[in-house]
PDB file of C-alpha atoms in Angstrom:
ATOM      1  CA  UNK A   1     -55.155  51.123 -86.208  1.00  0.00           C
ATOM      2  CA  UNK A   2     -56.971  49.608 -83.191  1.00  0.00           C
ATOM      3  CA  UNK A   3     -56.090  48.911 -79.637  1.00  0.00           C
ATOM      4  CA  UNK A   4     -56.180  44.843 -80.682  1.00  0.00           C
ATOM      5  CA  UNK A   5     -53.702  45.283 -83.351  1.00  0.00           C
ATOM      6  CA  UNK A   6     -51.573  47.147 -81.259  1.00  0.00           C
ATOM      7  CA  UNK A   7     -51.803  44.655 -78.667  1.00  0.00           C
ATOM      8  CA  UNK A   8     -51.146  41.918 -81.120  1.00  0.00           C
ATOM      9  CA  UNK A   9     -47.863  43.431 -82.784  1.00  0.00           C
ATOM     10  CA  UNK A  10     -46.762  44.013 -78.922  1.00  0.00           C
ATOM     11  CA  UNK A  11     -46.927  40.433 -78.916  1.00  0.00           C
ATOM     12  CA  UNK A  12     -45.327  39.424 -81.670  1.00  0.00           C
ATOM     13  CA  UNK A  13     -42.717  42.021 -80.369  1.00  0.00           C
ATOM     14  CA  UNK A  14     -42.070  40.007 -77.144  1.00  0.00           C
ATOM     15  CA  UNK A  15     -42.496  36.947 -79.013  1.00  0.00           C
ATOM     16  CA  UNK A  16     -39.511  37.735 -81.082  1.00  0.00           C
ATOM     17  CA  UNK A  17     -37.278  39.717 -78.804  1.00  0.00           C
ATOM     18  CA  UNK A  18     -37.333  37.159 -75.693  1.00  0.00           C
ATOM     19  CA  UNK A  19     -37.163  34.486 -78.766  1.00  0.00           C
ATOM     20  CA  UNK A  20     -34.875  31.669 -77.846  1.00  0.00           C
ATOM     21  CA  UNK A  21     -32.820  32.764 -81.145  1.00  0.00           C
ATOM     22  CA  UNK A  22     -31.995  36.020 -79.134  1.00  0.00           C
ATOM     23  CA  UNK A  23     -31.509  34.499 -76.178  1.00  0.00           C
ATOM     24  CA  UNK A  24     -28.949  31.766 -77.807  1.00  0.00           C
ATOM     25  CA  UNK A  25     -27.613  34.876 -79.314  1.00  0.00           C
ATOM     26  CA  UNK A  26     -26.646  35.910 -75.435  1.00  0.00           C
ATOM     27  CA  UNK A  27     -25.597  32.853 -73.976  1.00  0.00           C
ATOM     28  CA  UNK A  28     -22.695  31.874 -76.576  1.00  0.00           C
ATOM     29  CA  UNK A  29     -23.556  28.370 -77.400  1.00  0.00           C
ATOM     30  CA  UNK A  30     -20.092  26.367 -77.540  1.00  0.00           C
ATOM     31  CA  UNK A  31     -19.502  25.167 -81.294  1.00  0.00           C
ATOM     32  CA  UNK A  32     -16.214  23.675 -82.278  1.00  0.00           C
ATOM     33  CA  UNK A  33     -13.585  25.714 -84.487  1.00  0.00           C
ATOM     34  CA  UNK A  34     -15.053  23.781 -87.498  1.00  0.00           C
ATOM     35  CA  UNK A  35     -18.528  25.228 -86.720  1.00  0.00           C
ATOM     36  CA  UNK A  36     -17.347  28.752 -86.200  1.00  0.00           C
ATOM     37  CA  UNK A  37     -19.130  29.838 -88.959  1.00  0.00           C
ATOM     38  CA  UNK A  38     -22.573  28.682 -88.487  1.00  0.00           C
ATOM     39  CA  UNK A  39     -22.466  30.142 -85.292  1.00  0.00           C
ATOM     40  CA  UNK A  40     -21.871  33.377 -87.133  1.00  0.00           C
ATOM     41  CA  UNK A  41     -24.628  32.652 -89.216  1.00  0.00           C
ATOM     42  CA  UNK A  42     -27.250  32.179 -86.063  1.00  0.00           C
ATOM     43  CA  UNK A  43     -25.990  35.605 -84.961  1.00  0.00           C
ATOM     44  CA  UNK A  44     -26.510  36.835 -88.156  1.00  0.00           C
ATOM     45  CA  UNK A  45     -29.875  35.985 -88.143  1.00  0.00           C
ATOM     46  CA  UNK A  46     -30.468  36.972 -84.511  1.00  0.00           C
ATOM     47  CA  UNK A  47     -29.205  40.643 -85.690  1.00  0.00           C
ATOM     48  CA  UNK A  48     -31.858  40.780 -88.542  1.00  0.00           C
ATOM     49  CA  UNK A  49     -34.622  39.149 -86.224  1.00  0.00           C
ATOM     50  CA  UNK A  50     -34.017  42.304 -83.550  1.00  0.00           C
ATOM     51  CA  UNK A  51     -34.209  44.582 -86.681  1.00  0.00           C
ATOM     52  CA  UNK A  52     -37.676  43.558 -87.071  1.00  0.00           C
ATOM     53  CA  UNK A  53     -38.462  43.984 -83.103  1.00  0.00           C
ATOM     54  CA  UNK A  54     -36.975  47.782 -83.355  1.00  0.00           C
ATOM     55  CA  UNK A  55     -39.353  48.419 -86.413  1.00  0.00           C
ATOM     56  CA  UNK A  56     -42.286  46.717 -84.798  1.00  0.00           C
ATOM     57  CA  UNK A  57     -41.175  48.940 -81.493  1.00  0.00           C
ATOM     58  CA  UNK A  58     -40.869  51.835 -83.687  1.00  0.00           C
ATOM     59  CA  UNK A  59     -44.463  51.795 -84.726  1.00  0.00           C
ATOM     60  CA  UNK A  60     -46.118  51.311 -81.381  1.00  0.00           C
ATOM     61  CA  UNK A  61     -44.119  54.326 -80.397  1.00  0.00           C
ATOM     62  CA  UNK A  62     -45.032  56.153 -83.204  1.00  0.00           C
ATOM     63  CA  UNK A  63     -48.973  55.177 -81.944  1.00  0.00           C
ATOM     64  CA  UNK A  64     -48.128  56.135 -78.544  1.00  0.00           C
ATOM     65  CA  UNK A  65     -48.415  52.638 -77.564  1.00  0.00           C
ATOM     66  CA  UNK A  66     -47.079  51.663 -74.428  1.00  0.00           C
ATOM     67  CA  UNK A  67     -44.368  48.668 -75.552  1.00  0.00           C
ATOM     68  CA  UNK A  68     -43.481  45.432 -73.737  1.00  0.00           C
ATOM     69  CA  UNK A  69     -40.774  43.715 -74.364  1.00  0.00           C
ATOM     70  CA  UNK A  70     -41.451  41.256 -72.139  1.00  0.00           C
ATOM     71  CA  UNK A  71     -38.059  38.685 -70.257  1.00  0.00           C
ATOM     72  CA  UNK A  72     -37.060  35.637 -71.440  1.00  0.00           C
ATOM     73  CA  UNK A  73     -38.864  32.544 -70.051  1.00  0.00           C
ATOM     74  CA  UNK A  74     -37.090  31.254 -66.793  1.00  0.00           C
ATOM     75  CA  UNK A  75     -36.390  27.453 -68.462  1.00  0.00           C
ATOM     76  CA  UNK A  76     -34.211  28.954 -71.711  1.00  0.00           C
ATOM     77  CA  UNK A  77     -31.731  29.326 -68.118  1.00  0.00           C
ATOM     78  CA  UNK A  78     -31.385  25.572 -68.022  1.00  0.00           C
ATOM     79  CA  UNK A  79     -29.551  25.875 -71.182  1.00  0.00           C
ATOM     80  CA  UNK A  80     -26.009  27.647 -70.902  1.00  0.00           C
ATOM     81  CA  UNK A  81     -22.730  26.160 -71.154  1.00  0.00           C
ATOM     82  CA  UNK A  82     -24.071  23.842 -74.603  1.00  0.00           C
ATOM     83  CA  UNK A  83     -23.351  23.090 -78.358  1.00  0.00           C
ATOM     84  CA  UNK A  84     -24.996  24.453 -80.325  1.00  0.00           C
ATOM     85  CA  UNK A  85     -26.238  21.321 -82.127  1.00  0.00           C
ATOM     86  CA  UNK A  86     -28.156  20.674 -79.199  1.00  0.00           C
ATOM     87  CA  UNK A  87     -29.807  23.783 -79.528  1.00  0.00           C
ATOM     88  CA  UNK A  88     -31.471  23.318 -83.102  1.00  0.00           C
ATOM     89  CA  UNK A  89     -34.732  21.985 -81.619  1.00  0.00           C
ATOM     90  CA  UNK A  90     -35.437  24.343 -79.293  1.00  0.00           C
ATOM     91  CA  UNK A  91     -34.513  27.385 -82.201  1.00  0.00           C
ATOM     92  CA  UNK A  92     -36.833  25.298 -84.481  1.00  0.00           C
ATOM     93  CA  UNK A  93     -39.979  25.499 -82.123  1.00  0.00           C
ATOM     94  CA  UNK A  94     -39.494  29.026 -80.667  1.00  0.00           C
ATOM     95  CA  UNK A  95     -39.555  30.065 -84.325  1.00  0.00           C
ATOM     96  CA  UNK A  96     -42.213  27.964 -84.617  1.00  0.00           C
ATOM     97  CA  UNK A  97     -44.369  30.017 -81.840  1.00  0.00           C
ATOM     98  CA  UNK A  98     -43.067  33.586 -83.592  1.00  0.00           C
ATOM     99  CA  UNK A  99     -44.429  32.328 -86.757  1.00  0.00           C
ATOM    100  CA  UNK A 100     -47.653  31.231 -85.265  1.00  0.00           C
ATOM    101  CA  UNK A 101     -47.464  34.908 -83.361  1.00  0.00           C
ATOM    102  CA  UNK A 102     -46.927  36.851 -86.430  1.00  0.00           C
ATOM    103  CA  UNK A 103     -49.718  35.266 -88.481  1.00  0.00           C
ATOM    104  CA  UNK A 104     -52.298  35.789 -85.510  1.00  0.00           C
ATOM    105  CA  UNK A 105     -51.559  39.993 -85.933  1.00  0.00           C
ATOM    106  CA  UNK A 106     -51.235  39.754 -89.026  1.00  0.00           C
ATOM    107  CA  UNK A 107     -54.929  38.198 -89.412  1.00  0.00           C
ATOM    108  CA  UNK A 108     -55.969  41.124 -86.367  1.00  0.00           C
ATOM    109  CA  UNK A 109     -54.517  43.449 -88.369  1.00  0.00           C
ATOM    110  CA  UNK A 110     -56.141  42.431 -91.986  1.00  0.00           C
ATOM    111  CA  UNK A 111     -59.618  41.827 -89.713  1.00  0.00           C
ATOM    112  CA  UNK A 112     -59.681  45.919 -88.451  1.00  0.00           C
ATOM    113  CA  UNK A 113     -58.133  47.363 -91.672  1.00  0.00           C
ATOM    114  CA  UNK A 114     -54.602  48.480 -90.309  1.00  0.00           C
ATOM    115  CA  UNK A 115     -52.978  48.567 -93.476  1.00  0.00           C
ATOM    116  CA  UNK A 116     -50.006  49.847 -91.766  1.00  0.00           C
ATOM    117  CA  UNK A 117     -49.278  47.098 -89.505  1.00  0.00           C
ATOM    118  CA  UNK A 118     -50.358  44.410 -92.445  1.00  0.00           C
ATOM    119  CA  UNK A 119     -47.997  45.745 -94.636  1.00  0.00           C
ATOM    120  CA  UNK A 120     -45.435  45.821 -91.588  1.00  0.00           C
ATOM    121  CA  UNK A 121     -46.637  41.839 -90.846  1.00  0.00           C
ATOM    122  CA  UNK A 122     -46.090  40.290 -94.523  1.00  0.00           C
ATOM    123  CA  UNK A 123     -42.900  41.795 -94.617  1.00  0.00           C
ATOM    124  CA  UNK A 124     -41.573  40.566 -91.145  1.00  0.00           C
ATOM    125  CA  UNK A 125     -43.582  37.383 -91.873  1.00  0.00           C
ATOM    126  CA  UNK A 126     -41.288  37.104 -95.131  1.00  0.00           C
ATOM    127  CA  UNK A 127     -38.305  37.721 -93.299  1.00  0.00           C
ATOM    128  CA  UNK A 128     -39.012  35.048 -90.408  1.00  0.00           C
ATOM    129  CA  UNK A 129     -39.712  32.230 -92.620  1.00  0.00           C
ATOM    130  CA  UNK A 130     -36.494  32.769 -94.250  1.00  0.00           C
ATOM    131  CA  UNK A 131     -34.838  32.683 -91.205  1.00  0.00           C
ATOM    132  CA  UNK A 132     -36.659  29.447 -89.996  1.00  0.00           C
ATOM    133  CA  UNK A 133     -35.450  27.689 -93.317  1.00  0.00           C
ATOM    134  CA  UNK A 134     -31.922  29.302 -92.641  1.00  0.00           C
ATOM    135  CA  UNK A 135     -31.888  27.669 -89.207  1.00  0.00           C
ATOM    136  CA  UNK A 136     -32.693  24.446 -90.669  1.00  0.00           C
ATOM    137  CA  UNK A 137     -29.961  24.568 -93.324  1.00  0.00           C
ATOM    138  CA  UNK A 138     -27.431  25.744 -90.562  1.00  0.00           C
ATOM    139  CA  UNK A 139     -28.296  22.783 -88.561  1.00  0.00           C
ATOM    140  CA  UNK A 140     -27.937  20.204 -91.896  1.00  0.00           C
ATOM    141  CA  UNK A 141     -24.712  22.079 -92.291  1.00  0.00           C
ATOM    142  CA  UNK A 142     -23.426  21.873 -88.698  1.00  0.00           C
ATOM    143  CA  UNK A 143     -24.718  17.922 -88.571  1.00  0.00           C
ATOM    144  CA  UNK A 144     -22.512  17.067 -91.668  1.00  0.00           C
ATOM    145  CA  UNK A 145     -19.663  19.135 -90.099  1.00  0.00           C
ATOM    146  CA  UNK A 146     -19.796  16.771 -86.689  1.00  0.00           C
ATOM    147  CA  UNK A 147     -20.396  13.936 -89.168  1.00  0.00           C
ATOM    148  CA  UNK A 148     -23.749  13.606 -87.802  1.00  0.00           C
ATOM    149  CA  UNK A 149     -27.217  11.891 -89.326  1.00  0.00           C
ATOM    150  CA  UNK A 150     -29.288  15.068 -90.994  1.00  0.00           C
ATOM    151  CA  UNK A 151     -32.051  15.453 -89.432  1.00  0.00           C
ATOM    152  CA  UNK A 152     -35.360  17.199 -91.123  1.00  0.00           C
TER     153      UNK A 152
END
């Protein structure tokens, strides 16, 4: 363990808890009684995204490591009161940026020999990218529900 690793899973641990998945998670994105169940299925995910904050936050508290979990950036407030749908981009790209987050610790973390947090990493990094691809079938799913044009 080093003081750079720490500082990178910190990171990742704002990047993911002040995600704009959580945040949709809190704002209840309107969806129509047809889409009810994708907007489970985002929550769903949200839930197993904060999982991996809480074990990321449970080994920088385990190191003594003060933890930051950071606030949610002021323009996700812009975006209350919408569907859903409209809300696909912006999930896509904030998962985008955790992905991008995780794979920077994880490289910290395989660079000073912190097997602990690389093993943590791959897993969460595993878990992630199956979420992102989730997102993106939710989305095809929701599009073809509104009779929309799939978008990739």
């Amino acid at each position: 363990m080093t003081v750079q690793t720490d500082l990178a899973l910190n990171n990742v641990l704002i990047d993911m808890a002040r995600s704009f998945l959580q945040y949709v998670a809190e704002s209840w994105p309107w969806v129509s009684p047809d889409g009810q169940s994708v907007e489970n299925q985002v929550l769903v995910i949200a839930e197993r995204q904060r999982q991996d904050v809480a074990d990321i936050a449970a080994l920088l508290n385990e190191r003594e490591h003060f933890i930051d979990f950071g606030s949610f950036p002021t323009e996700y407030t812009d975006l209350q009161f919408i569907a859903l749908e409209a809300l696909f981009e912006p999930l896509h790209n904030s998962q985008a940026t955790v992905l991008a987050s995780i794979a920077n610790a994880l490289e910290q973390a395989r660079t000073s020999g912190d097997t602990e947090a690389e093993t943590l990493l791959t897993a969460i990094e595993i878990r992630q990218k199956e979420a992102a691809a989730a997102l993106k079938e939710l989305q095809q799913e929701l599009d073809k529900q509104s009779g929309n044009a799939v978008k990739s």
